[in-house]
mmCIF file of C-alpha atoms in Angstrom:
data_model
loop_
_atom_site.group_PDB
_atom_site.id
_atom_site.type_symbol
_atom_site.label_atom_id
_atom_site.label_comp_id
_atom_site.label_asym_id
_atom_site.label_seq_id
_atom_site.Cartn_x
_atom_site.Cartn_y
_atom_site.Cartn_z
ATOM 1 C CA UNK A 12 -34.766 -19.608 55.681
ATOM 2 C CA UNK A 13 -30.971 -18.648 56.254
ATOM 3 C CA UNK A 14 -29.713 -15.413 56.752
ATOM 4 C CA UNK A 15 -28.198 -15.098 53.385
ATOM 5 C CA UNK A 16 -31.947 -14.936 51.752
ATOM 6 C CA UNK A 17 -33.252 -13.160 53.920
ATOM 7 C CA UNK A 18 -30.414 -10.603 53.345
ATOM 8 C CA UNK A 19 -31.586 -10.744 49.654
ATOM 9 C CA UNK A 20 -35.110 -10.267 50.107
ATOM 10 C CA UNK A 21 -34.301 -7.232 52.100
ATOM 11 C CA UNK A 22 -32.021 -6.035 49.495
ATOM 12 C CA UNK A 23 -34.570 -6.727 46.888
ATOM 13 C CA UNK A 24 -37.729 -4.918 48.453
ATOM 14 C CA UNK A 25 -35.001 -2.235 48.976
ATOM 15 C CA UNK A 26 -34.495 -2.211 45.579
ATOM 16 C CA UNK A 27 -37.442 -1.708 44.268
ATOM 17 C CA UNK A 28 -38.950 0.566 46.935
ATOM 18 C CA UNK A 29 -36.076 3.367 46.302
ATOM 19 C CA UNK A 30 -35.776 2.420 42.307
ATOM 20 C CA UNK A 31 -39.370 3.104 42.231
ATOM 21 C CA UNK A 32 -39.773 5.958 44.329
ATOM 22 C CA UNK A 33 -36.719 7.717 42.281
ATOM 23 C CA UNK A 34 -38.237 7.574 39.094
ATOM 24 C CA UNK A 35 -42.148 8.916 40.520
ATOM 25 C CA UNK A 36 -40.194 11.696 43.132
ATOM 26 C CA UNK A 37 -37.693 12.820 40.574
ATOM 27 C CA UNK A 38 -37.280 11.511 37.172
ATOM 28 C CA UNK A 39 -40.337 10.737 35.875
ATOM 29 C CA UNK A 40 -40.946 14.917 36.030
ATOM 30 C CA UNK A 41 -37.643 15.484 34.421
ATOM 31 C CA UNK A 42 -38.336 12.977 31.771
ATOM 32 C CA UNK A 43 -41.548 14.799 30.691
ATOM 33 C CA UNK A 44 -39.545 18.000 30.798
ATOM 34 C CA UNK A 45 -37.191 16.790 28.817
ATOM 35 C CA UNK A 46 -39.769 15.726 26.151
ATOM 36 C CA UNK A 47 -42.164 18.643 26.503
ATOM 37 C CA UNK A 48 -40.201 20.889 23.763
ATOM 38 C CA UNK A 49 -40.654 23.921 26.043
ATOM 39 C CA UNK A 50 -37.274 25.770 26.994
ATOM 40 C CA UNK A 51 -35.367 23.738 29.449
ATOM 41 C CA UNK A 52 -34.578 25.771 32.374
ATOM 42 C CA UNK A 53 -32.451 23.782 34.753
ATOM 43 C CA UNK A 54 -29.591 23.413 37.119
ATOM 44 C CA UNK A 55 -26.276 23.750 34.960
ATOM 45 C CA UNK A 56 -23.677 22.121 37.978
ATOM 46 C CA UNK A 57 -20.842 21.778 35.278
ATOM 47 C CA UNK A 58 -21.257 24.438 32.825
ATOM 48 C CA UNK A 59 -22.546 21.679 30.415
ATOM 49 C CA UNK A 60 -25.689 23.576 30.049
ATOM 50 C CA UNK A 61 -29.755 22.982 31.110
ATOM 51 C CA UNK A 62 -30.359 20.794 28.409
ATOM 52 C CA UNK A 63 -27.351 18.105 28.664
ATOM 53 C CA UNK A 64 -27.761 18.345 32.762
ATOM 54 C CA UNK A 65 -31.363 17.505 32.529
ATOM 55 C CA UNK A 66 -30.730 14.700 30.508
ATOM 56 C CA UNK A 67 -27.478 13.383 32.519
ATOM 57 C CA UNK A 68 -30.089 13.728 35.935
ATOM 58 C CA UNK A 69 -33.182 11.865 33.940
ATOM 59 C CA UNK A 70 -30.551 9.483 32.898
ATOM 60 C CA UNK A 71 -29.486 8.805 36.262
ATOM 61 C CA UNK A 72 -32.597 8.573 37.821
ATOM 62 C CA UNK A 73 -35.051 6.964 35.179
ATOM 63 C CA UNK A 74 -32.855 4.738 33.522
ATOM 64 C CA UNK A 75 -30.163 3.572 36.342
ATOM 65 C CA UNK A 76 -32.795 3.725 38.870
ATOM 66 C CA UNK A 77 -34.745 0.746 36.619
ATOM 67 C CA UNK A 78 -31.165 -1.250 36.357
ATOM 68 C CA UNK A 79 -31.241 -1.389 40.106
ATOM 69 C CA UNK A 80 -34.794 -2.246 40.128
ATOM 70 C CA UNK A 81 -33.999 -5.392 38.559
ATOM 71 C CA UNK A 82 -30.578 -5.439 39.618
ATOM 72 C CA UNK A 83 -28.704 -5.547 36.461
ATOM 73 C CA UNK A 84 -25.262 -3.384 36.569
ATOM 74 C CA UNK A 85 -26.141 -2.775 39.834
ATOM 75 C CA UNK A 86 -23.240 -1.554 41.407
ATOM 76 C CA UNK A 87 -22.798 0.692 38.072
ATOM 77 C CA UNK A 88 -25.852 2.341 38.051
ATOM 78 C CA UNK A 89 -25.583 3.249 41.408
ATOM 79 C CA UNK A 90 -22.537 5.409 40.482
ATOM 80 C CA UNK A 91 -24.146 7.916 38.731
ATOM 81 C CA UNK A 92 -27.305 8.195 41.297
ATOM 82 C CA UNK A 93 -24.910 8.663 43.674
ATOM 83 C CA UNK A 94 -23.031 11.845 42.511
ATOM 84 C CA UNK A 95 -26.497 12.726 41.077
ATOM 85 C CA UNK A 96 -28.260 12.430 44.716
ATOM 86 C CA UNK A 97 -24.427 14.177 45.729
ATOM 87 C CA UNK A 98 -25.240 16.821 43.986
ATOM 88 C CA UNK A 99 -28.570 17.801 45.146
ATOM 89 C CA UNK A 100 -27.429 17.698 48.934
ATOM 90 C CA UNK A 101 -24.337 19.230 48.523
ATOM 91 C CA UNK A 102 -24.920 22.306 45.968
ATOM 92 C CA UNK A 103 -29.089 22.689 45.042
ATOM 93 C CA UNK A 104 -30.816 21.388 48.309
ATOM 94 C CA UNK A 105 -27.942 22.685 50.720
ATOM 95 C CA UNK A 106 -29.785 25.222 52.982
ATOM 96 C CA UNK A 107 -32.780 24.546 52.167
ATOM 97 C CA UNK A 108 -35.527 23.721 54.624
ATOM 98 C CA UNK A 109 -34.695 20.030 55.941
ATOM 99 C CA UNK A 110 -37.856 17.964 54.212
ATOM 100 C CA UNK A 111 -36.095 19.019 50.906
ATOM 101 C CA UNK A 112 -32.648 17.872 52.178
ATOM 102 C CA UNK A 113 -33.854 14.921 53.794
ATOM 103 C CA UNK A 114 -35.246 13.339 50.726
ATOM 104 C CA UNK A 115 -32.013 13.142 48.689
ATOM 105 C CA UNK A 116 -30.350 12.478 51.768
ATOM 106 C CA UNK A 117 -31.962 9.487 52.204
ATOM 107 C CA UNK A 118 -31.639 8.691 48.519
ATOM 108 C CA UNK A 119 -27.806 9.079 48.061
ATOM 109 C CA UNK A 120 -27.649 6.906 51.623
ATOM 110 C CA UNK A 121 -29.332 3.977 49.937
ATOM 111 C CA UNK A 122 -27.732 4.103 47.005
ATOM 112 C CA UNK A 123 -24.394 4.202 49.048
ATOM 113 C CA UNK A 124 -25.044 1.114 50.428
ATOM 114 C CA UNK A 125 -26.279 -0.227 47.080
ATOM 115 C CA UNK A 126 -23.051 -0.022 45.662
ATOM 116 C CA UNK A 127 -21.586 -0.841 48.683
ATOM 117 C CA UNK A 128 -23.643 -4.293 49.406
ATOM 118 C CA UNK A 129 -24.618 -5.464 45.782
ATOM 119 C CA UNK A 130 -28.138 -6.006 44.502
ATOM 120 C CA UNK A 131 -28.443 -9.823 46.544
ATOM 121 C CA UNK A 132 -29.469 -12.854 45.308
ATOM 122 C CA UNK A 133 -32.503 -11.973 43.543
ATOM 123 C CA UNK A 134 -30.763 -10.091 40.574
ATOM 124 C CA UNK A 135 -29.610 -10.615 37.047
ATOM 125 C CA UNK A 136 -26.170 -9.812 38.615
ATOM 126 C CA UNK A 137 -26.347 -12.686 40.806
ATOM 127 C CA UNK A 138 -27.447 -14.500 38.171
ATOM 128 C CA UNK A 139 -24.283 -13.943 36.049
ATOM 129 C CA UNK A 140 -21.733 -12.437 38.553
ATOM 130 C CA UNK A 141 -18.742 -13.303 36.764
ATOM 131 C CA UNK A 142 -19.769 -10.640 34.173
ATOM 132 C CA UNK A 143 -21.246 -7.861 35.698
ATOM 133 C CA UNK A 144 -19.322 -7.484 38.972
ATOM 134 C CA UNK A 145 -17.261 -4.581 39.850
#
């Protein structure tokens, strides 16, 4: 096996390890929040208000978290994960005690390097590059 695929299997079990563990650490709970009809009491970063924030973060990490799962937009979806992740360590978990901080640390790191690297060769990206590339 070359270098090249095994580059891609490590970008694919990378993948879906950190697509799956955003949606069960943090959007899946949002998602259920946002559907629970109760009042939505949330972070408002940009003065858009709890509701639209809440549904810009479950967006980011229910729906692009999936794309990179199966590597479709890749490089796109890690955009808004990114500031999303960028958000968390730089205004909501800053100060806080470092577990917290660690977690979306980790998570805006790997999606960094998502956007950064690509989704590999085991992706509907790489699949039909000359549509979906940056």
């Amino acid at each position: 096996m070359n270098a090249n695929v095994q580059s891609s299997y490590g970008l694919l079990v990378g993948r879906l390890a950190f697509g799956f563990a955003m949606i069960k650490v943090h959007g899946w709970g949002k998602l259920m929040r946002l559907f629970s009809g109760e009042e939505i009491q949330f972070f408002d970063f940009m003065g858009l208000g709890s509701t639209i924030s809440l549904g810009l973060a479950t967006f980011a990490e229910v729906i692009c978290a999936l794309l990179i799962m199966i590597g479709w937009y890749t490089r796109w979806a890690a955009l808004p994960l990114i500031f999303t992740m960028g958000v968390v360590v730089l205004v909501v978990d800053y100060g806080e005690p470092f577990r917290e901080f660690e977690k979306a640390f980790l998570f805006l790191a790997y999606f960094i390097s998502v956007l950064l690297t690509g989704p590999g060769k085991f992706s509907i990206d790489h699949r039909f590059r000359k549509t979906t590339s940056f």
